[in-house]
Short mmCIF file of C-alpha atoms in Angstrom, two decimals:
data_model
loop_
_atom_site.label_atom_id
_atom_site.label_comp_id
_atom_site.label_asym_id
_atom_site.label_seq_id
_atom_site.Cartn_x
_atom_site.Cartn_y
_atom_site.Cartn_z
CA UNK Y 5 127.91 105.10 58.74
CA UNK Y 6 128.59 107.06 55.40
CA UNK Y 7 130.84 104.05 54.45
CA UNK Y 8 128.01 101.45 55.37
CA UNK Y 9 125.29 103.41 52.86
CA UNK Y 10 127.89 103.19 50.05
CA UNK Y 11 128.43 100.02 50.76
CA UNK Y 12 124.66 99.12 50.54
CA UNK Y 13 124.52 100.79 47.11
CA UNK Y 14 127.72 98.75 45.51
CA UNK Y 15 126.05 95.93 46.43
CA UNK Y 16 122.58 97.00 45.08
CA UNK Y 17 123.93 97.92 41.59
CA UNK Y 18 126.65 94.81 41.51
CA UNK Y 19 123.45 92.47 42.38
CA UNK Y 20 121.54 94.47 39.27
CA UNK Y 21 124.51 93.72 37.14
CA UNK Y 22 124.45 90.21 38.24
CA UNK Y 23 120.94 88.98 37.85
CA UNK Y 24 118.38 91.68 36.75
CA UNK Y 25 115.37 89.60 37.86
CA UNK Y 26 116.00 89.10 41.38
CA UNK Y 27 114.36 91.55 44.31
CA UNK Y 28 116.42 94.44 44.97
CA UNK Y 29 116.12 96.20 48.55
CA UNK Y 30 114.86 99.86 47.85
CA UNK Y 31 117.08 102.86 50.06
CA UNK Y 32 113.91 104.55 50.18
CA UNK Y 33 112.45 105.32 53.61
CA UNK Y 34 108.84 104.42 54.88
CA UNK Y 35 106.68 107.38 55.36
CA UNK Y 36 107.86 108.62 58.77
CA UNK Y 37 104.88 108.71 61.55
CA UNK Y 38 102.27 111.12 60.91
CA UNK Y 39 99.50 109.67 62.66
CA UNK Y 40 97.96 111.99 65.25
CA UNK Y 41 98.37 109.72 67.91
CA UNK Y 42 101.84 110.07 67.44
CA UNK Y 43 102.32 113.71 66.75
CA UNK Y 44 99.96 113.88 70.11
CA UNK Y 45 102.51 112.65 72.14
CA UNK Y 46 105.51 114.08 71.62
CA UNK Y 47 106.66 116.44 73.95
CA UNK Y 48 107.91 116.58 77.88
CA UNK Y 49 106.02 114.98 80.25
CA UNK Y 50 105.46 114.82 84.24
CA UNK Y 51 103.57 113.00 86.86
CA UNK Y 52 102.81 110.61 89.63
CA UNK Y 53 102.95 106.88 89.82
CA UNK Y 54 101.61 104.28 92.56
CA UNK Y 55 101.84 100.31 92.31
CA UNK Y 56 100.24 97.60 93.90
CA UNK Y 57 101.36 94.22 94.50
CA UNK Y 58 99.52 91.40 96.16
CA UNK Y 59 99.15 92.66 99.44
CA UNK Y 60 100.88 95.25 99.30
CA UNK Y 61 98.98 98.16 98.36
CA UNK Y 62 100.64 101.34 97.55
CA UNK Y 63 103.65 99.91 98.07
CA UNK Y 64 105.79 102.21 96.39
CA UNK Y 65 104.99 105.92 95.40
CA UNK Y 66 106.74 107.83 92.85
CA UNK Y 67 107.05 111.04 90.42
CA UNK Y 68 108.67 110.36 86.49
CA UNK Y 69 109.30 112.75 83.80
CA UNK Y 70 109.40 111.78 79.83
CA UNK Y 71 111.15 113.26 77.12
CA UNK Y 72 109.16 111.89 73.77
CA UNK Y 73 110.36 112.89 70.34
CA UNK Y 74 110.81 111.61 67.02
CA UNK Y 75 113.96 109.60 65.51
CA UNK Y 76 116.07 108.22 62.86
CA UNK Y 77 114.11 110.50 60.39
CA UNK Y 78 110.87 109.86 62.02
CA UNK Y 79 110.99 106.18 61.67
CA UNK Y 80 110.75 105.40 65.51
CA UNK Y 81 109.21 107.20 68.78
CA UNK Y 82 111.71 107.81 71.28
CA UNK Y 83 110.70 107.84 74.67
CA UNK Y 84 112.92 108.35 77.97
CA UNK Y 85 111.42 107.73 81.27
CA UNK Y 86 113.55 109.24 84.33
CA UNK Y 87 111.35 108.32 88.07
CA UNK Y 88 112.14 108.41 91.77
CA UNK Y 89 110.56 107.03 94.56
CA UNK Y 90 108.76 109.14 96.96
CA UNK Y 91 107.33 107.28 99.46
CA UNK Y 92 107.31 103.49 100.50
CA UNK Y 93 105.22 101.48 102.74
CA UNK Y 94 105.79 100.72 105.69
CA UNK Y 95 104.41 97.03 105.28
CA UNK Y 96 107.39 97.10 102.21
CA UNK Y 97 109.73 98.43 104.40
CA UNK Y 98 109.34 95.85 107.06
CA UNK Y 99 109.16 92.69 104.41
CA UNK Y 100 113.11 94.30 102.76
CA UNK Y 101 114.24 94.16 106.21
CA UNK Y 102 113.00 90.41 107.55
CA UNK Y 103 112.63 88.31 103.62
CA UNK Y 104 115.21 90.27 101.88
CA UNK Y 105 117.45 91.02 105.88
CA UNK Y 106 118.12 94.92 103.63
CA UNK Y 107 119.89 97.30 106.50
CA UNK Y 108 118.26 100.31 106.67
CA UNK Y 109 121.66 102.19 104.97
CA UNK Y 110 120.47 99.87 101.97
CA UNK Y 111 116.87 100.77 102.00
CA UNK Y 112 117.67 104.13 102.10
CA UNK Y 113 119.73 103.66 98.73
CA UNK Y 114 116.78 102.42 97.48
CA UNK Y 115 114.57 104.96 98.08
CA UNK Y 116 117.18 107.90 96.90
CA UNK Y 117 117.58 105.94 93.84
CA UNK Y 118 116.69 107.07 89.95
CA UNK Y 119 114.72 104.69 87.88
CA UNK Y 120 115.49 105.08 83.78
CA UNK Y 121 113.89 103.74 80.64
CA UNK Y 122 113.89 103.74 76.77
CA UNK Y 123 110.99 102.62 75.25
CA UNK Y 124 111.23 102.54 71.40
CA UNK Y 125 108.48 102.32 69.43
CA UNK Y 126 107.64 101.80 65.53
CA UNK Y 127 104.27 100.90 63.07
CA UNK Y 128 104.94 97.69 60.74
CA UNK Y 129 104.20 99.57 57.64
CA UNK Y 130 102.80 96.29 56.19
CA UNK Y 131 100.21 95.30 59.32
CA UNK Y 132 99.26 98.63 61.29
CA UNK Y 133 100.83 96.54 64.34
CA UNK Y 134 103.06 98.68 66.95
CA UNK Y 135 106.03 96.68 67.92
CA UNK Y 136 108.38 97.95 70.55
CA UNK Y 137 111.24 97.35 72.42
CA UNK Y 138 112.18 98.40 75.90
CA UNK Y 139 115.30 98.91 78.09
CA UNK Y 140 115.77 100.32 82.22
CA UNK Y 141 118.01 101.01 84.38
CA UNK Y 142 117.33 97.16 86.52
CA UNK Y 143 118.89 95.78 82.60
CA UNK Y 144 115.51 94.93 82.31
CA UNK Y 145 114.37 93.84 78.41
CA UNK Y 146 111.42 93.87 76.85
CA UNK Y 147 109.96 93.10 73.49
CA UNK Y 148 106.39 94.20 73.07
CA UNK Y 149 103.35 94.48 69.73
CA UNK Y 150 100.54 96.12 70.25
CA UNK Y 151 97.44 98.32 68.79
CA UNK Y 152 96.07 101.37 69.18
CA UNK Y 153 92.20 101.87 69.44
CA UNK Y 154 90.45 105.66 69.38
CA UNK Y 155 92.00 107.74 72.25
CA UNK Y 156 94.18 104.29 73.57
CA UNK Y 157 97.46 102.19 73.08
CA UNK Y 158 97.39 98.73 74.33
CA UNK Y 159 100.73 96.97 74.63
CA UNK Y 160 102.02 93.43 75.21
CA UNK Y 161 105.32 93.09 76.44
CA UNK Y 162 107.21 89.98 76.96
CA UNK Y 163 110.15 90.69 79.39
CA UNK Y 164 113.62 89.54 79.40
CA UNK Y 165 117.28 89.58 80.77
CA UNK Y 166 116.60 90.82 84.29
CA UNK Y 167 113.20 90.81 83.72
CA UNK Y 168 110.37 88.29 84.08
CA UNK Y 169 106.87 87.30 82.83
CA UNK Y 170 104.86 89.90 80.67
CA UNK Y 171 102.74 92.76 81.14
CA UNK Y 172 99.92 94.47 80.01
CA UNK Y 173 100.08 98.36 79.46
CA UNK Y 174 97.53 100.57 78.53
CA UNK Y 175 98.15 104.36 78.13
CA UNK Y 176 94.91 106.56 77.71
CA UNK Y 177 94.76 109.88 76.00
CA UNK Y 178 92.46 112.16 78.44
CA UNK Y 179 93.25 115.33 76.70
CA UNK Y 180 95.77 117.40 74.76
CA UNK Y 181 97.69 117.87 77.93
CA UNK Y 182 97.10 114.55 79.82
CA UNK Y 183 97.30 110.69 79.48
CA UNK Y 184 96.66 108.24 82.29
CA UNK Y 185 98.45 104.73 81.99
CA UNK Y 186 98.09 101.54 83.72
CA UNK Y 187 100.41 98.56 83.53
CA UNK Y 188 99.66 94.89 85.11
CA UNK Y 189 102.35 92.35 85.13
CA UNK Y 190 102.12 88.53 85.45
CA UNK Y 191 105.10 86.74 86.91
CA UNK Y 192 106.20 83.35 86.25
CA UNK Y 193 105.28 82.41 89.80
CA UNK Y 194 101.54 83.38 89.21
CA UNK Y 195 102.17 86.71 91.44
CA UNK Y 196 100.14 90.17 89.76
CA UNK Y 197 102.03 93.51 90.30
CA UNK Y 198 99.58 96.75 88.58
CA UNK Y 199 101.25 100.12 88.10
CA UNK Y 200 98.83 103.20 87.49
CA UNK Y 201 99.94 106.65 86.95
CA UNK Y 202 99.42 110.21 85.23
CA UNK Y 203 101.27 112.67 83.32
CA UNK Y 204 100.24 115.86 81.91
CA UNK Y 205 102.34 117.79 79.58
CA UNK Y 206 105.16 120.32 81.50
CA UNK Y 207 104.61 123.75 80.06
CA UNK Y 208 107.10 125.64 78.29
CA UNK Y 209 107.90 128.92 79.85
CA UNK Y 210 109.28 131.98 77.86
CA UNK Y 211 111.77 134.20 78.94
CA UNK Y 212 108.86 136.70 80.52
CA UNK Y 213 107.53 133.87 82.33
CA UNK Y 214 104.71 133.46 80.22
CA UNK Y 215 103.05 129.61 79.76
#
């Protein structure tokens, strides 16, 4: 990487040499993110997540963690999403085992399984927009813009790879120590799945056991 930056700076001063006049790319960082929305945010994370789809109501029940934190000099929000499933419907249950003929061995893999995502996030110095990008553990891919508004982020993502259609997610600052977030997906075949969930922020403990 050291190598690269060098690299980057030959070519600046060699281009400088070459033809004063032309646009030179500058080595100088943006501002990193100082908004308070931002600073807000970081920190762990845990909660409870539900999801409805068509029919199917509560269909699948989970808990999640997140890990938030600035990176690359506090050019981007990094956030890591870790979630398991703790309950699924019945109603679910029976349409794995007749549509998608799932054994009960495999539904029970399902169920004991560990959902992970990276969601990274940056402002577009030059427009205020948010534009992120988004990768789980289904090799799901998702490129997303979006705005924030008072105590809310709203999203857009456009999903890829393993992934289908777009989405819609909404996370909304409640307090210090809480956001709820809601997410509604559109799938090419017309079909609506809607996520809703809530985290509040996991308290640090000292070594007395003091919060």
């Amino acid at each position: 990487m050291f190598v690269v930056v060098i690299s980057i700076a030959s070519f600046a001063i060699n281009q400088e040499k070459e033809n004063a006049k032309e646009s030179m790319p500058s080595l100088v960082s943006p501002k990193g993110h100082d908004d308070e929305w931002s600073k807000w945010i970081v920190g762990e994370w845990e909660g409870t997540a539900k999801s409805d789809m068509g029919k199917y109501k509560d269909w699948v029940t989970g808990k999640g963690w997140a890990q938030i934190e600035f990176g690359l000099n506090g050019q981007f929000l990094i956030m890591k999403f870790q979630a398991k499933i703790t309950q699924m419907s019945n109603e679910y249950i029976q349409y794995l085992k007749e549509t998608m003929n799932m054994s009960d061995e495999d539904i029970e893999k399902i169920r004991n399984s560990t959902f992970e995502e990276i969601n990274i996030q940056t402002i577009d110095p030059k427009t205020g927009e948010i534009v992120g990008y988004l990768f789980d553990s289904l090799r799901c891919v998702a490129k997303g813009k979006g705005r924030r508004e008072e105590n809310k982020e709203i999203m857009e993502w456009q999903w890829s790879v393993c992934g289908q259609g777009t989405s819609i997610q909404t996370t909304e600052k409640v307090s210090d120590d809480k956001f709820i977030f809601t997410e509604k997906y559109t799938l090419p075949d017309g079909s609506v799945m809607e996520d809703k969930g809530v985290m509040t922020r996991k308290k640090i403990t000292t070594e007395k056991g003091k919060q």
